[in-house]
Short mmCIF file of C-alpha atoms in Angstrom, two decimals:
data_model
loop_
_atom_site.label_atom_id
_atom_site.label_comp_id
_atom_site.label_asym_id
_atom_site.label_seq_id
_atom_site.Cartn_x
_atom_site.Cartn_y
_atom_site.Cartn_z
CA MET A 12 179.62 166.45 123.75
CA GLN A 13 177.33 168.97 122.59
CA ALA A 14 179.75 169.43 119.83
CA SER A 15 179.64 166.13 118.81
CA CYS A 16 175.40 165.79 118.67
CA ARG A 17 175.24 168.61 116.68
CA ALA A 18 177.51 167.32 113.80
CA ALA A 19 175.56 163.98 114.29
CA LEU A 20 172.60 166.14 113.26
CA GLN A 21 174.23 168.08 110.56
CA ARG A 22 175.20 164.63 108.96
CA ARG A 23 172.62 163.50 105.95
CA LEU A 24 170.97 160.22 106.91
CA TYR A 25 169.35 160.05 103.53
CA SER A 26 170.46 159.18 99.94
CA THR A 27 170.47 161.98 97.59
CA GLN A 28 171.38 159.99 94.46
CA ASN A 29 168.01 158.16 93.65
CA ALA A 30 165.11 160.45 93.69
CA PHE A 31 162.10 158.58 95.20
CA VAL A 32 159.08 157.64 92.97
CA PRO A 33 155.64 156.57 94.04
CA SER A 34 154.67 153.51 93.48
CA ALA A 35 151.40 154.65 91.40
CA SER A 36 153.67 156.44 88.86
CA VAL A 37 155.86 153.28 87.98
CA GLY A 38 155.33 152.57 84.62
CA ARG A 39 155.17 148.97 83.09
CA GLY A 40 158.42 148.71 81.53
CA ARG A 41 160.36 149.05 85.40
CA PHE A 42 157.54 147.41 87.45
CA PRO A 43 154.68 145.66 85.65
CA ARG A 44 151.44 145.61 87.58
CA LEU A 45 149.81 142.18 88.42
CA ALA A 46 146.46 141.53 86.63
CA GLU A 47 143.87 142.08 88.44
CA GLN A 48 141.97 138.40 89.43
CA PRO A 49 137.88 138.33 88.45
CA LYS A 50 135.78 138.04 91.47
CA PRO A 51 134.02 134.50 91.94
CA THR A 52 130.57 134.95 90.77
CA SER A 53 129.54 132.01 93.04
CA PRO A 54 129.12 132.62 96.75
CA SER A 55 130.21 129.20 97.57
CA PHE A 56 133.53 129.03 95.23
CA TYR A 57 135.68 128.66 98.21
CA THR A 58 133.69 125.65 99.77
CA GLY A 59 135.21 122.96 97.43
CA GLN A 60 131.87 122.05 95.93
CA ALA A 61 130.32 125.15 94.74
CA SER A 62 127.73 123.57 92.01
CA TYR A 63 126.25 121.60 95.02
CA TYR A 64 126.04 124.43 97.43
CA ASP A 65 124.51 126.90 94.87
CA HIS A 66 121.85 124.42 94.17
CA ILE A 67 121.32 124.21 98.06
CA ILE A 68 120.96 127.95 98.13
CA THR A 69 118.26 128.12 95.37
CA LEU A 70 116.35 125.68 97.03
CA GLU A 71 116.43 127.26 100.14
CA THR A 72 115.93 130.77 98.65
CA ALA A 73 112.67 129.12 96.59
CA ARG A 74 111.37 127.64 100.23
CA THR A 75 111.56 131.16 102.08
CA LEU A 76 110.14 132.95 99.39
CA ALA A 77 107.41 130.33 98.49
CA GLN A 78 106.48 130.66 102.59
CA ARG A 79 106.59 134.56 102.83
CA ALA A 80 104.19 134.52 99.67
CA LEU A 81 101.90 131.87 101.16
CA GLN A 82 102.14 133.64 104.88
CA SER A 83 101.25 137.13 103.25
CA VAL A 84 97.75 135.88 102.04
CA HIS A 85 97.50 133.79 105.19
CA ILE A 86 97.50 130.59 103.58
CA LEU A 87 100.19 129.49 106.15
CA PRO A 88 100.63 128.22 108.76
CA LEU A 89 97.79 125.19 108.30
CA SER A 90 96.19 123.39 111.03
CA ASN A 91 96.56 119.62 111.50
CA GLU A 92 93.23 119.28 110.03
CA LEU A 93 93.73 121.02 106.98
CA LYS A 94 97.22 119.12 106.82
CA GLU A 95 95.46 115.89 106.64
CA LYS A 96 93.23 116.83 103.86
CA LEU A 97 95.67 117.79 101.61
CA PRO A 98 96.23 115.45 98.70
CA ASN A 99 99.58 113.23 99.12
CA SER A 100 102.31 114.46 96.82
CA PHE A 101 104.37 112.35 94.59
CA GLY A 102 107.91 112.61 95.64
CA GLY A 103 109.05 109.76 93.47
CA SER A 104 109.63 111.73 90.47
CA PHE A 105 113.15 113.35 91.52
CA LYS A 106 116.47 112.35 90.37
CA LYS A 107 118.07 109.56 92.74
CA GLN A 108 121.60 110.24 94.12
CA GLU A 109 123.55 108.83 91.15
CA ASP A 110 121.74 110.98 88.59
CA PHE A 111 121.87 114.16 90.99
CA ALA A 112 125.54 113.93 91.23
CA GLU A 113 125.94 113.62 87.44
CA MET A 114 123.72 116.34 87.09
CA LEU A 115 126.04 118.47 89.40
CA GLU A 116 129.21 116.87 87.96
CA THR A 117 130.82 116.50 91.55
CA ASN A 118 130.52 113.51 94.13
CA VAL A 119 127.61 113.89 96.38
CA ARG A 120 127.40 111.92 99.25
CA THR A 121 124.28 110.31 100.94
CA GLY A 122 124.13 112.92 103.80
CA GLN A 123 124.15 115.53 101.24
CA TYR A 124 121.56 113.98 99.08
CA LYS A 125 119.37 113.55 101.81
CA ARG A 126 119.58 117.31 102.54
CA ALA A 127 118.90 118.22 99.27
CA ALA A 128 116.03 115.62 99.34
CA LYS A 129 114.44 116.89 101.97
CA LEU A 130 114.59 120.45 100.60
CA LEU A 131 112.81 119.25 97.41
CA SER A 132 110.24 117.57 99.58
CA GLU A 133 109.06 120.80 101.39
CA LEU A 134 108.96 122.68 97.90
CA ASN A 135 106.81 120.06 96.78
CA GLN A 136 104.41 120.29 99.60
CA LEU A 137 104.46 124.19 99.38
CA ARG A 138 103.71 123.46 95.38
CA THR A 139 100.69 121.44 96.47
CA ILE A 140 99.50 123.72 99.23
CA ALA A 141 99.70 126.56 96.98
CA GLN A 142 97.80 124.19 93.95
CA VAL A 143 94.96 123.66 96.35
CA ALA A 144 95.08 127.64 97.12
CA ASN A 145 94.57 128.52 93.67
CA HIS A 146 97.95 131.01 94.11
CA ALA A 147 99.23 130.27 90.59
CA GLU A 148 102.39 132.93 91.18
CA VAL A 149 103.87 130.26 93.73
CA TYR A 150 102.79 127.38 92.04
CA ASP A 151 104.55 128.19 88.64
CA ARG A 152 107.56 129.52 90.43
CA LEU A 153 107.97 126.30 92.33
CA SER A 154 107.33 124.15 89.36
CA GLN A 155 110.11 125.94 87.37
CA VAL A 156 112.42 125.23 90.45
CA LEU A 157 111.37 121.81 90.91
CA LYS A 158 111.58 121.22 87.32
CA VAL A 159 115.19 120.93 87.06
CA TYR A 160 115.42 118.10 89.70
CA GLN A 161 113.05 115.71 88.23
CA LYS A 162 113.34 112.77 86.07
CA ASP A 163 113.23 112.45 82.48
CA ASN A 164 109.79 110.93 82.80
CA ALA A 165 108.39 112.36 85.71
CA MET A 166 105.11 113.43 84.38
CA ASP A 167 104.65 109.72 83.11
CA LEU A 168 105.31 108.60 86.36
CA ILE A 169 102.79 110.99 88.02
CA ALA A 170 100.25 110.10 85.75
CA GLN A 171 100.83 106.22 86.53
CA VAL A 172 100.37 106.96 90.40
CA ARG A 173 97.60 108.91 89.82
CA ASN A 174 95.86 106.62 87.71
CA GLY A 175 97.15 103.61 89.30
CA SER A 176 98.60 102.02 86.10
CA THR A 177 101.98 100.79 85.18
CA VAL A 178 103.51 101.70 82.23
CA ALA A 179 102.05 98.48 80.71
CA GLY A 180 98.57 99.91 81.61
CA GLU A 181 97.98 97.06 84.06
CA PRO A 182 96.88 98.28 87.71
CA THR A 183 99.83 98.38 89.98
CA LYS A 184 99.38 95.77 92.98
CA LYS A 185 100.96 95.64 96.28
CA LYS A 186 103.12 92.93 96.79
CA LYS A 187 101.75 90.26 98.86
CA SER A 188 103.70 88.01 101.07
CA ALA A 189 103.28 84.16 99.44
CA PHE A 190 102.50 81.42 101.65
CA ASP A 191 103.81 78.18 100.93
CA GLU A 192 101.66 74.68 101.19
CA TYR A 193 102.48 74.66 105.01
CA GLY A 194 101.13 78.21 105.21
CA ARG A 195 104.52 79.54 106.09
CA SER A 196 105.59 83.41 105.01
CA TYR A 197 108.69 85.17 104.92
CA ALA A 198 108.62 88.73 104.62
CA CYS A 199 111.46 91.78 105.09
CA GLY A 200 110.97 95.29 106.85
CA LYS A 201 112.39 98.49 107.41
CA ARG A 202 111.67 101.52 109.55
CA LYS A 203 114.12 104.13 110.14
CA GLU A 204 117.67 102.50 110.76
CA SER A 205 116.06 99.57 111.42
CA ALA A 206 115.64 96.40 109.38
CA ALA A 207 113.93 93.05 110.27
CA ARG A 208 113.53 89.60 108.47
CA VAL A 209 110.22 88.01 109.74
CA TRP A 210 108.85 84.24 109.39
CA VAL A 211 105.21 83.35 110.27
CA ILE A 212 104.64 79.69 110.80
CA PRO A 213 101.04 78.49 111.64
CA ALA A 214 100.89 77.21 115.41
CA GLN A 215 100.17 73.62 116.45
CA GLN A 216 97.04 72.59 118.00
CA ASN A 217 97.54 70.71 121.13
CA SER A 218 94.85 68.64 122.51
CA SER A 219 94.01 68.40 126.21
CA PRO A 220 93.94 64.91 127.23
CA SER A 221 92.44 65.90 130.76
CA SER A 222 89.13 66.54 129.66
CA GLU A 223 86.80 63.90 128.70
CA THR A 224 86.03 65.66 125.38
CA SER A 225 89.14 66.78 124.01
CA SER A 226 89.52 70.33 123.10
CA GLU A 227 92.31 71.59 121.10
CA VAL A 228 94.16 74.74 122.24
CA GLN A 229 96.41 77.14 119.99
CA THR A 230 99.72 77.92 121.52
CA SER A 231 102.03 80.34 119.60
CA SER A 232 105.19 82.17 120.71
CA ILE A 233 106.74 85.16 119.30
CA LEU A 234 110.47 85.44 119.40
CA VAL A 235 112.86 88.38 118.24
CA ASN A 236 116.54 87.53 117.73
CA ASN A 237 115.65 84.13 119.53
CA LEU A 238 114.12 86.04 122.85
CA PRO A 239 110.67 85.88 123.94
CA LEU A 240 108.77 88.96 123.15
CA ALA A 241 108.52 90.43 126.41
CA THR A 242 112.38 90.07 127.27
CA TYR A 243 113.23 91.65 123.81
CA PHE A 244 110.99 94.44 124.25
CA PRO A 245 110.62 95.25 127.68
CA VAL A 246 108.51 98.69 126.96
CA PRO A 247 104.83 97.78 126.47
CA ALA A 248 104.33 100.29 123.68
CA ASP A 249 106.74 98.26 121.58
CA ARG A 250 105.07 95.10 122.37
CA GLU A 251 102.06 96.47 121.15
CA LYS A 252 103.38 97.82 118.00
CA VAL A 253 104.66 93.81 117.05
CA THR A 254 101.47 92.39 117.85
CA ARG A 255 99.06 95.12 116.21
CA PRO A 256 99.04 93.77 112.90
CA LEU A 257 98.38 90.46 114.22
CA LYS A 258 95.30 91.66 116.40
CA LEU A 259 93.84 93.76 113.53
CA VAL A 260 93.41 90.69 111.51
CA GLY A 261 92.34 88.13 114.12
CA VAL A 262 95.07 85.83 114.05
CA LEU A 263 96.98 86.77 116.83
CA GLY A 264 98.04 83.03 118.77
CA ALA A 265 97.26 81.45 115.44
CA TYR A 266 100.94 81.97 114.32
CA ASN A 267 103.90 81.56 115.56
CA VAL A 268 106.36 84.78 114.88
CA PHE A 269 110.01 84.46 114.50
CA ALA A 270 112.03 87.85 113.80
CA LEU A 271 115.67 88.84 113.26
CA ALA A 272 116.10 92.21 113.60
CA ARG A 273 119.46 94.76 113.11
CA GLY A 274 120.24 98.27 113.47
CA GLY A 275 118.60 101.35 115.18
CA GLY A 276 116.64 101.30 118.74
CA THR A 277 113.82 99.16 120.07
CA SER A 278 111.34 101.56 118.88
CA GLY A 279 112.51 101.52 115.40
CA GLN A 280 112.89 97.66 115.62
CA ALA A 281 109.48 97.20 117.16
CA GLU A 282 108.23 99.01 113.98
CA ALA A 283 110.52 96.81 111.66
CA VAL A 284 108.88 94.13 112.67
CA ALA A 285 105.43 94.87 112.61
CA HIS A 286 105.81 96.03 108.68
#
């Protein structure tokens, strides 16, 4: 047994015909090396929509830098009183979803566009704060970032809104709901995810025959989706939202209101009817 083990150990268990060659010393002629792949220049290269996420990163970085710069000079955070005194920043000059997708050369979904639009709105508000606070560095930096996402005629639109005029030079007027010859009117309102179609009709005057002098009493009703107001909106706050416009102009009880509301919750539908 010991002799057989000694003979097995003395045997060569490796090949002596071909010498071992390290891989680092192998030439190109025998085993060519693979070409090195270039590293992605974008951190969102593997997301499938690198151009979109690159722009999102740019906007978020600009927002963070602007907030830090304004906080360092104690401009931010603003109190609620100062926020109310800020001038309105016109955000309608940015590209729409179709133009935004064309600029990025990729398909942009509605949720993705809303995310970008929210960032643009925040940057626009920070630019307004920097302008009021005379912080030229932050204002110029944000203006350069937002310039990429503005419409071609953005400056004309901003000037029109500030001057209250249209392209033709005529003053802008809010569209009013027209009344027909019978005093009826129709309008649409939207709030959040809710939408409502509303018909307003003058209430009929009923005379009370019981009294000696006939007195005329106006009776009106408010129906939402063919249900009384108190039935469809059991929460008093929602009912108050619907009747508040009528109370402000002093015509509560003078008109019948018929509304069709769709989408969203009861609070959103109540505000849509009020609009």
